[in-house]
mmCIF file of C-alpha atoms in Angstrom:
data_model
loop_
_atom_site.group_PDB
_atom_site.id
_atom_site.type_symbol
_atom_site.label_atom_id
_atom_site.label_comp_id
_atom_site.label_asym_id
_atom_site.label_seq_id
_atom_site.Cartn_x
_atom_site.Cartn_y
_atom_site.Cartn_z
ATOM 1 C CA MET A 937 34.809 -32.783 -31.417
ATOM 2 C CA THR A 938 34.086 -29.238 -30.045
ATOM 3 C CA SER A 939 34.159 -27.652 -32.775
ATOM 4 C CA VAL A 940 32.210 -29.408 -34.425
ATOM 5 C CA VAL A 941 30.137 -28.874 -31.457
ATOM 6 C CA ILE A 942 29.910 -25.264 -31.488
ATOM 7 C CA CYS A 943 28.721 -24.907 -35.246
ATOM 8 C CA PHE A 944 26.455 -27.419 -34.206
ATOM 9 C CA LEU A 945 25.194 -24.761 -31.340
ATOM 10 C CA ILE A 946 25.088 -21.885 -33.397
ATOM 11 C CA SER A 947 24.222 -23.342 -36.178
ATOM 12 C CA THR A 948 20.401 -24.200 -33.944
ATOM 13 C CA SER A 949 20.658 -20.552 -32.169
ATOM 14 C CA PHE A 950 19.663 -18.612 -35.267
ATOM 15 C CA ALA A 951 16.227 -18.231 -36.083
ATOM 16 C CA ALA A 952 14.549 -20.190 -39.061
ATOM 17 C CA GLU A 953 14.261 -17.975 -41.663
ATOM 18 C CA ILE A 954 11.258 -17.320 -42.866
ATOM 19 C CA PRO A 955 10.594 -19.648 -46.833
ATOM 20 C CA GLN A 956 10.215 -17.314 -49.237
ATOM 21 C CA ASP A 957 6.864 -18.448 -50.459
ATOM 22 C CA GLU A 958 5.366 -18.258 -46.978
ATOM 23 C CA ARG A 959 6.343 -14.754 -47.039
ATOM 24 C CA ARG A 960 3.575 -11.465 -46.277
ATOM 25 C CA SER A 961 3.162 -8.290 -46.387
ATOM 26 C CA GLY A 962 2.565 -6.451 -42.866
ATOM 27 C CA THR A 963 -0.710 -5.662 -45.231
ATOM 28 C CA ALA A 964 -1.967 -9.270 -44.994
ATOM 29 C CA PHE A 965 -2.512 -9.551 -40.639
ATOM 30 C CA MET A 966 -4.530 -5.964 -40.870
ATOM 31 C CA THR A 967 -8.351 -5.943 -40.605
ATOM 32 C CA ARG A 968 -10.191 -5.169 -43.965
ATOM 33 C CA GLU A 969 -10.697 -1.583 -43.118
ATOM 34 C CA THR A 970 -7.017 -1.006 -42.494
ATOM 35 C CA GLN A 971 -6.433 -2.312 -46.035
ATOM 36 C CA ALA A 972 -9.380 -0.476 -47.323
ATOM 37 C CA MET A 973 -7.961 2.003 -46.188
ATOM 38 C CA GLN A 974 -4.366 1.486 -47.544
ATOM 39 C CA GLU A 975 -5.775 0.816 -50.468
ATOM 40 C CA ASP A 976 -7.771 3.830 -51.263
ATOM 41 C CA ASP A 977 -5.553 6.904 -51.442
ATOM 42 C CA ARG A 978 -8.043 9.048 -51.107
ATOM 43 C CA ALA A 979 -8.590 7.630 -47.235
ATOM 44 C CA ASN A 980 -4.769 6.850 -46.801
ATOM 45 C CA PRO A 981 -3.614 9.030 -44.365
ATOM 46 C CA GLY A 982 -0.059 8.547 -45.834
ATOM 47 C CA MET A 983 -1.011 10.242 -48.862
ATOM 48 C CA LEU A 984 -0.840 13.593 -46.992
ATOM 49 C CA ALA A 985 2.695 13.118 -46.620
ATOM 50 C CA VAL A 986 3.063 11.531 -50.061
ATOM 51 C CA LEU A 987 1.460 15.001 -51.319
ATOM 52 C CA ASP A 988 3.488 17.122 -48.858
ATOM 53 C CA GLY A 989 7.060 15.793 -50.244
ATOM 54 C CA GLU A 990 5.801 16.327 -53.795
ATOM 55 C CA ALA A 991 5.178 19.833 -53.173
ATOM 56 C CA LEU A 992 9.025 19.922 -51.537
ATOM 57 C CA TRP A 993 10.643 18.241 -54.605
ATOM 58 C CA LYS A 994 9.397 20.898 -56.907
ATOM 59 C CA ASP A 995 10.705 23.468 -53.789
ATOM 60 C CA ALA A 996 13.950 25.375 -53.941
ATOM 61 C CA PRO A 997 16.071 25.971 -51.573
ATOM 62 C CA PRO A 998 17.193 29.139 -51.454
ATOM 63 C CA GLY A 999 19.880 29.650 -54.255
ATOM 64 C CA ALA A 1000 19.828 25.957 -55.429
ATOM 65 C CA LYS A 1001 18.057 23.945 -57.805
ATOM 66 C CA ALA A 1002 14.565 22.147 -56.625
ATOM 67 C CA CYS A 1003 14.797 18.039 -56.622
ATOM 68 C CA ALA A 1004 12.959 18.769 -59.719
ATOM 69 C CA GLY A 1005 15.383 20.880 -61.156
ATOM 70 C CA CYS A 1006 17.782 17.830 -61.125
ATOM 71 C CA HIS A 1007 15.747 14.710 -61.399
ATOM 72 C CA GLY A 1008 12.312 16.468 -63.551
ATOM 73 C CA GLU A 1009 9.928 14.024 -63.267
ATOM 74 C CA ALA A 1010 10.091 11.755 -60.430
ATOM 75 C CA ALA A 1011 7.438 10.074 -61.991
ATOM 76 C CA THR A 1012 10.350 9.072 -64.524
ATOM 77 C CA SER A 1013 13.429 9.482 -63.071
ATOM 78 C CA MET A 1014 12.507 7.786 -59.082
ATOM 79 C CA LYS A 1015 10.726 4.864 -60.334
ATOM 80 C CA GLY A 1016 13.159 2.344 -58.757
ATOM 81 C CA VAL A 1017 14.250 4.221 -56.800
ATOM 82 C CA ALA A 1018 13.228 3.382 -53.043
ATOM 83 C CA ALA A 1019 13.416 -0.695 -54.087
ATOM 84 C CA ARG A 1020 17.265 -0.705 -54.237
ATOM 85 C CA TYR A 1021 17.490 1.531 -51.188
ATOM 86 C CA PRO A 1022 19.787 0.970 -48.782
ATOM 87 C CA THR A 1023 21.911 0.906 -51.319
ATOM 88 C CA PHE A 1024 26.215 0.835 -51.134
ATOM 89 C CA ASP A 1025 27.558 4.407 -51.297
ATOM 90 C CA GLU A 1026 31.167 4.317 -53.662
ATOM 91 C CA ALA A 1027 32.336 7.550 -51.154
ATOM 92 C CA ARG A 1028 31.035 6.308 -47.893
ATOM 93 C CA GLY A 1029 31.871 2.283 -48.728
ATOM 94 C CA ARG A 1030 28.849 1.087 -47.112
ATOM 95 C CA PRO A 1031 25.315 1.193 -47.788
ATOM 96 C CA ILE A 1032 23.180 4.037 -47.432
ATOM 97 C CA ASP A 1033 19.289 4.833 -46.506
ATOM 98 C CA LEU A 1034 16.843 7.077 -48.941
ATOM 99 C CA GLU A 1035 16.334 9.835 -45.794
ATOM 100 C CA GLN A 1036 20.754 9.630 -45.958
ATOM 101 C CA ARG A 1037 20.667 9.919 -49.843
ATOM 102 C CA ILE A 1038 18.224 12.664 -49.748
ATOM 103 C CA ASN A 1039 19.845 14.612 -47.672
ATOM 104 C CA LEU A 1040 23.682 13.775 -49.029
ATOM 105 C CA CYS A 1041 21.983 15.212 -51.861
ATOM 106 C CA ARG A 1042 20.427 18.290 -50.028
ATOM 107 C CA THR A 1043 23.948 19.028 -48.432
ATOM 108 C CA GLU A 1044 26.203 18.337 -51.308
ATOM 109 C CA HIS A 1045 23.528 19.873 -54.444
ATOM 110 C CA GLN A 1046 21.410 21.793 -53.067
ATOM 111 C CA HIS A 1047 23.763 23.581 -50.480
ATOM 112 C CA ALA A 1048 20.912 23.375 -47.642
ATOM 113 C CA PRO A 1049 20.942 21.290 -44.525
ATOM 114 C CA ALA A 1050 19.686 18.482 -44.262
ATOM 115 C CA PHE A 1051 16.675 17.687 -42.745
ATOM 116 C CA THR A 1052 16.442 16.123 -39.124
ATOM 117 C CA TRP A 1053 15.635 12.935 -38.775
ATOM 118 C CA GLU A 1054 11.597 11.930 -38.247
ATOM 119 C CA THR A 1055 10.877 15.629 -39.313
ATOM 120 C CA ARG A 1056 8.044 16.326 -41.556
ATOM 121 C CA GLU A 1057 9.664 17.197 -44.349
ATOM 122 C CA LEU A 1058 11.765 14.397 -44.222
ATOM 123 C CA ASN A 1059 9.593 11.935 -44.368
ATOM 124 C CA ALA A 1060 7.077 13.810 -46.868
ATOM 125 C CA ILE A 1061 10.444 13.715 -49.462
ATOM 126 C CA THR A 1062 11.220 10.659 -48.548
ATOM 127 C CA ALA A 1063 7.464 9.192 -48.639
ATOM 128 C CA TYR A 1064 7.340 10.722 -52.364
ATOM 129 C CA VAL A 1065 10.096 9.398 -53.698
ATOM 130 C CA ALA A 1066 8.991 5.836 -52.400
ATOM 131 C CA ASN A 1067 5.521 6.481 -53.580
ATOM 132 C CA GLN A 1068 7.087 6.227 -57.263
ATOM 133 C CA SER A 1069 8.231 2.673 -56.778
ATOM 134 C CA ARG A 1070 4.858 1.963 -55.099
ATOM 135 C CA GLY A 1071 3.983 -2.090 -56.487
ATOM 136 C CA MET A 1072 7.401 -2.869 -57.730
ATOM 137 C CA PRO A 1073 9.843 -5.743 -56.723
ATOM 138 C CA ILE A 1074 12.249 -4.909 -53.671
ATOM 139 C CA THR A 1075 15.932 -5.553 -55.029
ATOM 140 C CA ALA A 1076 17.668 -3.854 -52.510
ATOM 141 C CA GLY A 1077 20.794 -5.913 -50.759
ATOM 142 C CA THR A 1078 21.505 -7.930 -53.578
ATOM 143 C CA ASP A 1079 24.985 -6.581 -54.822
ATOM 144 C CA GLU A 1080 27.775 -8.031 -53.902
ATOM 145 C CA ARG A 1081 28.811 -5.678 -52.419
ATOM 146 C CA SER A 1082 25.952 -4.938 -50.066
ATOM 147 C CA ARG A 1083 27.209 -8.153 -48.713
ATOM 148 C CA PRO A 1084 28.684 -8.044 -45.920
ATOM 149 C CA PHE A 1085 26.413 -5.566 -44.105
ATOM 150 C CA VAL A 1086 22.959 -7.322 -44.854
ATOM 151 C CA GLU A 1087 25.535 -10.014 -42.991
ATOM 152 C CA ALA A 1088 25.685 -7.955 -40.020
ATOM 153 C CA GLY A 1089 22.113 -7.000 -39.858
ATOM 154 C CA ARG A 1090 21.535 -10.736 -40.050
ATOM 155 C CA ALA A 1091 23.578 -10.812 -37.332
ATOM 156 C CA LEU A 1092 21.289 -8.480 -35.579
ATOM 157 C CA PHE A 1093 18.518 -9.378 -36.053
ATOM 158 C CA ASN A 1094 19.499 -13.166 -34.234
ATOM 159 C CA LYS A 1095 20.951 -11.339 -31.222
ATOM 160 C CA ARG A 1096 19.293 -11.415 -28.152
ATOM 161 C CA GLN A 1097 19.069 -8.109 -27.031
ATOM 162 C CA GLY A 1098 17.824 -5.793 -23.560
ATOM 163 C CA GLN A 1099 16.385 -7.009 -20.476
ATOM 164 C CA LEU A 1100 13.980 -9.439 -22.115
ATOM 165 C CA ASP A 1101 16.744 -10.637 -23.673
ATOM 166 C CA LEU A 1102 14.973 -11.643 -27.180
ATOM 167 C CA SER A 1103 16.035 -10.885 -30.370
ATOM 168 C CA CYS A 1104 13.842 -9.347 -33.863
ATOM 169 C CA ALA A 1105 14.000 -13.476 -35.425
ATOM 170 C CA GLN A 1106 12.252 -14.679 -32.053
ATOM 171 C CA CYS A 1107 9.016 -12.452 -32.419
ATOM 172 C CA HIS A 1108 8.934 -11.918 -36.352
ATOM 173 C CA ASP A 1109 11.030 -15.898 -37.873
ATOM 174 C CA ASP A 1110 10.262 -17.786 -35.085
ATOM 175 C CA ASN A 1111 6.559 -16.254 -33.961
ATOM 176 C CA TRP A 1112 4.621 -14.745 -36.820
ATOM 177 C CA GLY A 1113 1.251 -14.769 -36.792
ATOM 178 C CA LYS A 1114 0.756 -15.250 -32.902
ATOM 179 C CA ARG A 1115 -0.467 -12.255 -30.905
ATOM 180 C CA LEU A 1116 1.415 -10.587 -28.358
ATOM 181 C CA ALA A 1117 -1.264 -9.490 -25.654
ATOM 182 C CA GLY A 1118 -3.530 -8.040 -28.635
ATOM 183 C CA SER A 1119 -1.510 -7.710 -31.173
ATOM 184 C CA VAL A 1120 -0.874 -10.000 -34.185
ATOM 185 C CA ILE A 1121 3.362 -10.523 -34.582
ATOM 186 C CA PRO A 1122 3.943 -9.782 -38.286
ATOM 187 C CA GLN A 1123 6.766 -10.940 -40.146
ATOM 188 C CA ALA A 1124 8.600 -7.466 -40.020
ATOM 189 C CA HIS A 1125 8.863 -6.727 -44.011
ATOM 190 C CA PRO A 1126 9.108 -3.235 -44.045
ATOM 191 C CA THR A 1127 7.682 -2.836 -47.680
ATOM 192 C CA GLY A 1128 5.812 -0.022 -47.339
ATOM 193 C CA TYR A 1129 8.283 2.884 -45.662
ATOM 194 C CA PRO A 1130 7.322 6.335 -44.916
ATOM 195 C CA GLU A 1131 4.246 4.122 -43.825
ATOM 196 C CA TYR A 1132 1.184 5.961 -41.448
ATOM 197 C CA ARG A 1133 0.868 4.056 -38.392
ATOM 198 C CA LEU A 1134 -2.235 4.518 -36.577
ATOM 199 C CA GLU A 1135 -0.991 4.203 -33.161
ATOM 200 C CA TRP A 1136 1.518 7.045 -34.104
ATOM 201 C CA GLN A 1137 -1.201 8.930 -35.936
ATOM 202 C CA SER A 1138 2.011 10.115 -38.303
ATOM 203 C CA THR A 1139 3.913 9.439 -40.859
ATOM 204 C CA GLY A 1140 7.138 7.800 -40.012
ATOM 205 C CA SER A 1141 10.099 5.788 -40.688
ATOM 206 C CA LEU A 1142 10.892 2.536 -40.490
ATOM 207 C CA GLN A 1143 13.917 3.873 -38.136
ATOM 208 C CA ARG A 1144 11.459 4.851 -35.869
ATOM 209 C CA ARG A 1145 9.954 2.022 -35.770
ATOM 210 C CA LEU A 1146 13.137 0.000 -35.211
ATOM 211 C CA ARG A 1147 13.876 2.138 -32.201
ATOM 212 C CA SER A 1148 10.535 1.510 -30.891
ATOM 213 C CA CYS A 1149 10.956 -2.487 -30.952
ATOM 214 C CA VAL A 1150 13.886 -2.339 -28.953
ATOM 215 C CA PHE A 1151 13.505 0.135 -26.835
ATOM 216 C CA GLY A 1152 10.161 -2.325 -25.834
ATOM 217 C CA VAL A 1153 12.252 -5.340 -25.580
ATOM 218 C CA ARG A 1154 14.632 -2.526 -23.374
ATOM 219 C CA ALA A 1155 17.626 -2.602 -24.801
ATOM 220 C CA GLU A 1156 18.956 0.528 -25.853
ATOM 221 C CA PRO A 1157 17.581 1.807 -29.777
ATOM 222 C CA LEU A 1158 20.263 3.026 -32.128
ATOM 223 C CA GLY A 1159 20.519 6.355 -33.086
ATOM 224 C CA TYR A 1160 19.121 7.452 -35.980
ATOM 225 C CA GLY A 1161 21.154 6.636 -39.399
ATOM 226 C CA ALA A 1162 23.880 4.730 -36.740
ATOM 227 C CA PRO A 1163 25.328 1.980 -39.168
ATOM 228 C CA GLU A 1164 23.984 -0.548 -37.619
ATOM 229 C CA GLN A 1165 20.563 0.617 -38.252
ATOM 230 C CA VAL A 1166 21.864 0.728 -41.566
ATOM 231 C CA ASP A 1167 22.051 -2.351 -41.593
ATOM 232 C CA LEU A 1168 18.951 -3.941 -39.617
ATOM 233 C CA GLU A 1169 17.116 -2.191 -42.447
ATOM 234 C CA LEU A 1170 19.402 -3.038 -45.585
ATOM 235 C CA TYR A 1171 18.387 -6.360 -44.293
ATOM 236 C CA LEU A 1172 15.129 -6.605 -43.869
ATOM 237 C CA MET A 1173 14.705 -5.439 -47.180
ATOM 238 C CA TRP A 1174 17.001 -8.149 -48.622
ATOM 239 C CA ARG A 1175 14.402 -10.529 -46.344
ATOM 240 C CA ALA A 1176 12.149 -8.922 -48.054
ATOM 241 C CA ARG A 1177 13.622 -9.370 -51.812
ATOM 242 C CA GLY A 1178 10.514 -9.425 -54.521
ATOM 243 C CA MET A 1179 8.100 -7.951 -52.728
ATOM 244 C CA PRO A 1180 6.542 -5.381 -53.533
ATOM 245 C CA LEU A 1181 7.024 -1.910 -52.659
ATOM 246 C CA GLU A 1182 3.479 -0.514 -50.791
ATOM 247 C CA THR A 1183 4.823 2.662 -50.122
ATOM 248 C CA PRO A 1184 2.734 4.622 -48.027
ATOM 249 C CA ALA A 1185 1.637 1.754 -46.195
ATOM 250 C CA VAL A 1186 -1.013 2.002 -43.453
ATOM 251 C CA ARG A 1187 -0.144 -0.405 -40.098
ATOM 252 C CA PRO A 1188 -2.174 -0.326 -37.177
ATOM 253 C CA MET B 645 -3.133 4.732 -28.011
ATOM 254 C CA THR B 646 -3.623 1.065 -29.864
ATOM 255 C CA ARG B 647 -2.869 -2.401 -29.259
ATOM 256 C CA THR B 648 0.218 -1.859 -30.090
ATOM 257 C CA ALA B 649 1.521 0.910 -28.960
ATOM 258 C CA ALA B 650 0.443 0.130 -25.382
ATOM 259 C CA MET B 651 2.410 -3.276 -25.728
ATOM 260 C CA LEU B 652 5.263 -1.562 -26.549
ATOM 261 C CA LEU B 653 4.514 1.111 -23.436
ATOM 262 C CA ALA B 654 3.752 -1.867 -21.057
ATOM 263 C CA LEU B 655 7.258 -3.755 -22.381
ATOM 264 C CA ALA B 656 9.413 -0.940 -21.945
ATOM 265 C CA ALA B 657 7.804 1.859 -19.326
ATOM 266 C CA CYS B 658 7.407 0.093 -16.427
ATOM 267 C CA ALA B 659 9.551 1.106 -13.402
ATOM 268 C CA PRO B 660 12.485 -0.816 -12.828
ATOM 269 C CA ALA B 661 12.874 -3.053 -9.661
ATOM 270 C CA VAL B 662 15.179 -1.316 -7.885
ATOM 271 C CA ALA B 663 19.404 -2.516 -7.871
ATOM 272 C CA GLU B 664 19.486 -4.151 -4.553
ATOM 273 C CA PRO B 665 22.482 -7.110 -5.289
ATOM 274 C CA LEU B 666 20.732 -10.476 -6.262
ATOM 275 C CA GLN B 667 20.177 -12.950 -3.529
ATOM 276 C CA PRO B 668 22.004 -15.987 -3.824
ATOM 277 C CA TYR B 669 20.199 -19.619 -5.127
ATOM 278 C CA GLU B 670 20.966 -22.659 -5.750
ATOM 279 C CA ILE B 671 19.545 -24.625 -8.267
ATOM 280 C CA VAL B 672 18.688 -28.762 -7.059
ATOM 281 C CA GLY B 673 17.471 -30.382 -10.452
ATOM 282 C CA ASP B 674 15.214 -28.550 -12.023
ATOM 283 C CA ALA B 675 14.194 -26.620 -9.695
ATOM 284 C CA ILE B 676 15.028 -23.771 -6.964
ATOM 285 C CA PRO B 677 13.812 -25.311 -3.715
ATOM 286 C CA ALA B 678 14.199 -22.105 -1.170
ATOM 287 C CA PRO B 679 12.758 -19.081 -1.563
ATOM 288 C CA LEU B 680 14.636 -16.248 -2.628
ATOM 289 C CA THR B 681 13.140 -14.191 -0.036
ATOM 290 C CA GLN B 682 12.314 -14.281 4.461
ATOM 291 C CA THR B 683 8.699 -13.243 3.408
ATOM 292 C CA PRO B 684 6.590 -15.625 2.289
ATOM 293 C CA GLY B 685 5.295 -15.334 -1.230
ATOM 294 C CA ASP B 686 2.133 -13.458 -1.158
ATOM 295 C CA ALA B 687 -0.576 -15.106 -3.307
ATOM 296 C CA ALA B 688 -2.902 -11.872 -4.265
ATOM 297 C CA ARG B 689 -0.232 -9.615 -4.802
ATOM 298 C CA GLY B 690 1.688 -12.432 -6.992
ATOM 299 C CA ARG B 691 -2.153 -12.092 -9.460
ATOM 300 C CA ALA B 692 -1.577 -8.668 -9.141
ATOM 301 C CA ILE B 693 1.693 -8.650 -10.750
ATOM 302 C CA VAL B 694 1.078 -11.513 -13.230
ATOM 303 C CA VAL B 695 -2.450 -9.515 -14.604
ATOM 304 C CA ASN B 696 -0.307 -5.914 -14.294
ATOM 305 C CA ARG B 697 1.197 -5.622 -18.238
ATOM 306 C CA ARG B 698 3.876 -3.091 -17.137
ATOM 307 C CA VAL B 699 5.384 -5.460 -14.547
ATOM 308 C CA GLY B 700 4.700 -9.006 -15.115
ATOM 309 C CA LEU B 701 4.296 -8.505 -18.282
ATOM 310 C CA CYS B 702 3.285 -12.223 -18.520
ATOM 311 C CA LEU B 703 -0.141 -11.765 -20.257
ATOM 312 C CA LEU B 704 1.376 -10.055 -23.447
ATOM 313 C CA CYS B 705 2.949 -14.230 -24.045
ATOM 314 C CA HIS B 706 0.450 -16.053 -21.982
ATOM 315 C CA SER B 707 -2.969 -17.227 -21.689
ATOM 316 C CA GLY B 708 -4.806 -17.312 -18.527
ATOM 317 C CA PRO B 709 -7.980 -17.729 -16.331
ATOM 318 C CA PHE B 710 -8.050 -14.434 -16.302
ATOM 319 C CA PRO B 711 -12.230 -13.611 -17.263
ATOM 320 C CA GLU B 712 -11.408 -9.989 -17.153
ATOM 321 C CA GLU B 713 -8.569 -9.193 -18.645
ATOM 322 C CA LYS B 714 -8.943 -9.025 -22.761
ATOM 323 C CA LEU B 715 -6.399 -9.119 -24.975
ATOM 324 C CA GLN B 716 -3.782 -11.924 -23.861
ATOM 325 C CA GLY B 717 -1.158 -13.634 -25.637
ATOM 326 C CA ASP B 718 -0.585 -17.178 -27.163
ATOM 327 C CA LEU B 719 3.274 -17.418 -27.707
ATOM 328 C CA ALA B 720 3.305 -19.242 -24.670
ATOM 329 C CA PRO B 721 1.043 -21.992 -22.945
ATOM 330 C CA ASP B 722 -1.725 -21.409 -21.430
ATOM 331 C CA LEU B 723 -0.892 -20.584 -17.155
ATOM 332 C CA ALA B 724 -4.195 -22.505 -16.479
ATOM 333 C CA GLY B 725 -3.493 -25.506 -14.258
ATOM 334 C CA THR B 726 0.446 -24.294 -14.119
ATOM 335 C CA GLY B 727 0.285 -24.898 -10.016
ATOM 336 C CA SER B 728 -0.435 -29.122 -10.790
ATOM 337 C CA ARG B 729 2.095 -29.324 -12.887
ATOM 338 C CA TRP B 730 5.246 -27.512 -10.898
ATOM 339 C CA SER B 731 6.158 -27.176 -8.319
ATOM 340 C CA VAL B 732 6.595 -24.225 -6.182
ATOM 341 C CA GLY B 733 10.677 -24.903 -6.664
ATOM 342 C CA GLN B 734 10.178 -25.611 -10.154
ATOM 343 C CA LEU B 735 7.697 -22.445 -10.779
ATOM 344 C CA ARG B 736 10.573 -20.778 -9.089
ATOM 345 C CA LEU B 737 13.569 -21.814 -11.307
ATOM 346 C CA ARG B 738 10.982 -21.241 -14.466
ATOM 347 C CA LEU B 739 11.133 -17.292 -13.889
ATOM 348 C CA VAL B 740 13.897 -17.312 -12.472
ATOM 349 C CA GLU B 741 16.208 -18.717 -15.329
ATOM 350 C CA PRO B 742 13.559 -20.433 -18.072
ATOM 351 C CA ARG B 743 16.595 -20.739 -20.780
ATOM 352 C CA ARG B 744 19.208 -23.018 -17.766
ATOM 353 C CA LEU B 745 16.047 -25.439 -18.885
ATOM 354 C CA ASN B 746 15.449 -24.632 -22.599
ATOM 355 C CA PRO B 747 17.799 -22.410 -24.314
ATOM 356 C CA GLU B 748 15.692 -21.745 -26.776
ATOM 357 C CA SER B 749 12.776 -20.159 -24.878
ATOM 358 C CA ILE B 750 11.749 -16.820 -25.826
ATOM 359 C CA MET B 751 10.809 -16.315 -22.139
ATOM 360 C CA PRO B 752 13.594 -13.826 -20.459
ATOM 361 C CA ALA B 753 15.142 -14.127 -16.484
ATOM 362 C CA TYR B 754 13.143 -12.351 -14.535
ATOM 363 C CA TYR B 755 15.814 -12.594 -12.184
ATOM 364 C CA ARG B 756 19.354 -12.089 -14.052
ATOM 365 C CA VAL B 757 21.147 -9.290 -14.634
ATOM 366 C CA ASP B 758 24.288 -10.975 -16.610
ATOM 367 C CA GLY B 759 24.200 -12.387 -20.002
ATOM 368 C CA LEU B 760 22.466 -9.581 -21.121
ATOM 369 C CA ASP B 761 23.629 -7.001 -24.062
ATOM 370 C CA ARG B 762 22.684 -3.605 -24.470
ATOM 371 C CA VAL B 763 20.366 -3.227 -22.033
ATOM 372 C CA ALA B 764 18.636 0.251 -21.723
ATOM 373 C CA PRO B 765 20.649 2.687 -19.165
ATOM 374 C CA ALA B 766 16.997 2.762 -17.118
ATOM 375 C CA PHE B 767 17.044 -1.337 -17.084
ATOM 376 C CA ARG B 768 20.310 -1.694 -16.660
ATOM 377 C CA GLY B 769 21.820 -3.839 -13.694
ATOM 378 C CA LYS B 770 17.895 -4.725 -12.399
ATOM 379 C CA PRO B 771 16.403 -7.701 -12.593
ATOM 380 C CA ILE B 772 12.908 -7.629 -14.445
ATOM 381 C CA PHE B 773 11.622 -8.683 -10.491
ATOM 382 C CA SER B 774 12.485 -8.102 -7.441
ATOM 383 C CA ALA B 775 13.392 -11.649 -5.301
ATOM 384 C CA GLN B 776 9.846 -10.812 -3.599
ATOM 385 C CA GLN B 777 7.885 -10.409 -6.957
ATOM 386 C CA ILE B 778 9.719 -13.655 -7.574
ATOM 387 C CA GLU B 779 7.934 -15.528 -4.675
ATOM 388 C CA ASP B 780 5.092 -13.320 -4.466
ATOM 389 C CA VAL B 781 4.225 -14.144 -8.657
ATOM 390 C CA VAL B 782 5.274 -18.530 -7.612
ATOM 391 C CA ALA B 783 2.836 -18.274 -4.730
ATOM 392 C CA PHE B 784 0.045 -17.034 -6.730
ATOM 393 C CA LEU B 785 1.142 -19.595 -9.827
ATOM 394 C CA ALA B 786 0.961 -22.360 -7.248
ATOM 395 C CA THR B 787 -2.283 -21.939 -6.999
ATOM 396 C CA LEU B 788 -2.994 -22.564 -10.344
ATOM 397 C CA LYS B 789 -4.736 -25.865 -9.932
ATOM 398 C CA ASP B 790 -6.326 -27.947 -13.014
#
C-alpha cells in the first residue's frame, strides 16, 4: 500500500508533457516584427554568425586541413547533421552536442585548440553547420543508446531547483503561453540554436540560454559542456522531435 | 535591455535577505497566527516590496491593483481582494510555506532555507524575505480589500 501511495505521489509530481500536436516553436509566440526578422535572411542578425561560420569552414588552421578539406561542401555533407545532435558518441560512451563534436574535430583531426564555449567562433561554426539542416525534422534522442540520457535530462527538467524552488517543467510544460511579467513563456523547444537573441544582442548557444533560466530561479548554473547540461539539451531536442530546425532563430 | 533580460535579472540579481537564523513559527490549521517579529508589519513598506521586481518578485507571476506597474504576470491569481479572502495568519503561511497548503503550487516559499536543491551560492542559507519583510508584505496584502 505504501509503495502504491508513493508511486502515485511521484507520478503526479511530474508535469504533464505537452501533447505532440500542441507543440509550438518559440517563433509562434513572437511578435510579427520579430518573426519577419527571422524569416528574412537579409534582416536576420543570426545570418552574420552563419556567414562567419562559412568563412571558418573554409579556413584551414596552421598545418591542418580546413573543415571543407575533409567534409567538402557543407550544404551536402552537413545536411541533416544538426537535427541528430546531441548524439551518442561511441568513444565517450555518452551523448555530445554539436559544439562538442566540432571541438573534437578540431582537437583530434585538425590538431588545433578547441574553441572556447560561447565565443564568436564556436557559435559561428555551429550556426553554419546547423543552418545546413534548416527545415529538417529533429531526430535527436530517438535511438536506443541515447535513451538513458534522455531520461536523465527529463529528470533534470522536472526537478525543482534554486532558492525559488522551480523546475523547468513548471513554467514550460505547465504554464506556457502565460506571461512571466511581460514575457510570454514559450514551450522551450530548442529548434533554432545557435540563435540570435535581442536581449543578448548577439548569437548564443542553447547552453547559454539554459544557464540564464537556471540563474533566474537562483540555482547554481551548470558548467558549459557539463554532462547534465548535455543531457538536458538532449531531452529538449527529443521533446521537440519532428519539429523543423530553424537555425539561426531570432528570439526576443 | 529587453523585458526577458530584465525579468531574469529581476529574478536573480536582487540583494538577498541577510543570512540569519529563521524565526521559529507555529502553524495552526492553515495559518501562522503569530507575527514573526516584534516590530509590527508596515503596509507602506510592504507595498514597496510587492511592486519591486528585484525584491518581492510578486508581479512576475501575479497582477494586482498597481496601475503604475506595467507588465504584470498572469501565472497566478490577481492580488486584488487578497485581504478579503484571507486572514493575516493565513496570508503569513501562504508567504512562508505555500506548498504546505498546495504541494503543486509554483509559488516559492519566501521564508524557508531547507529542502531546496542546487541553490546558487549567493542565496544559500538565505530566505527570499527576511522575517520583517514577511510581516510588511502581510500587512500590505491585508489592506487589499474587495
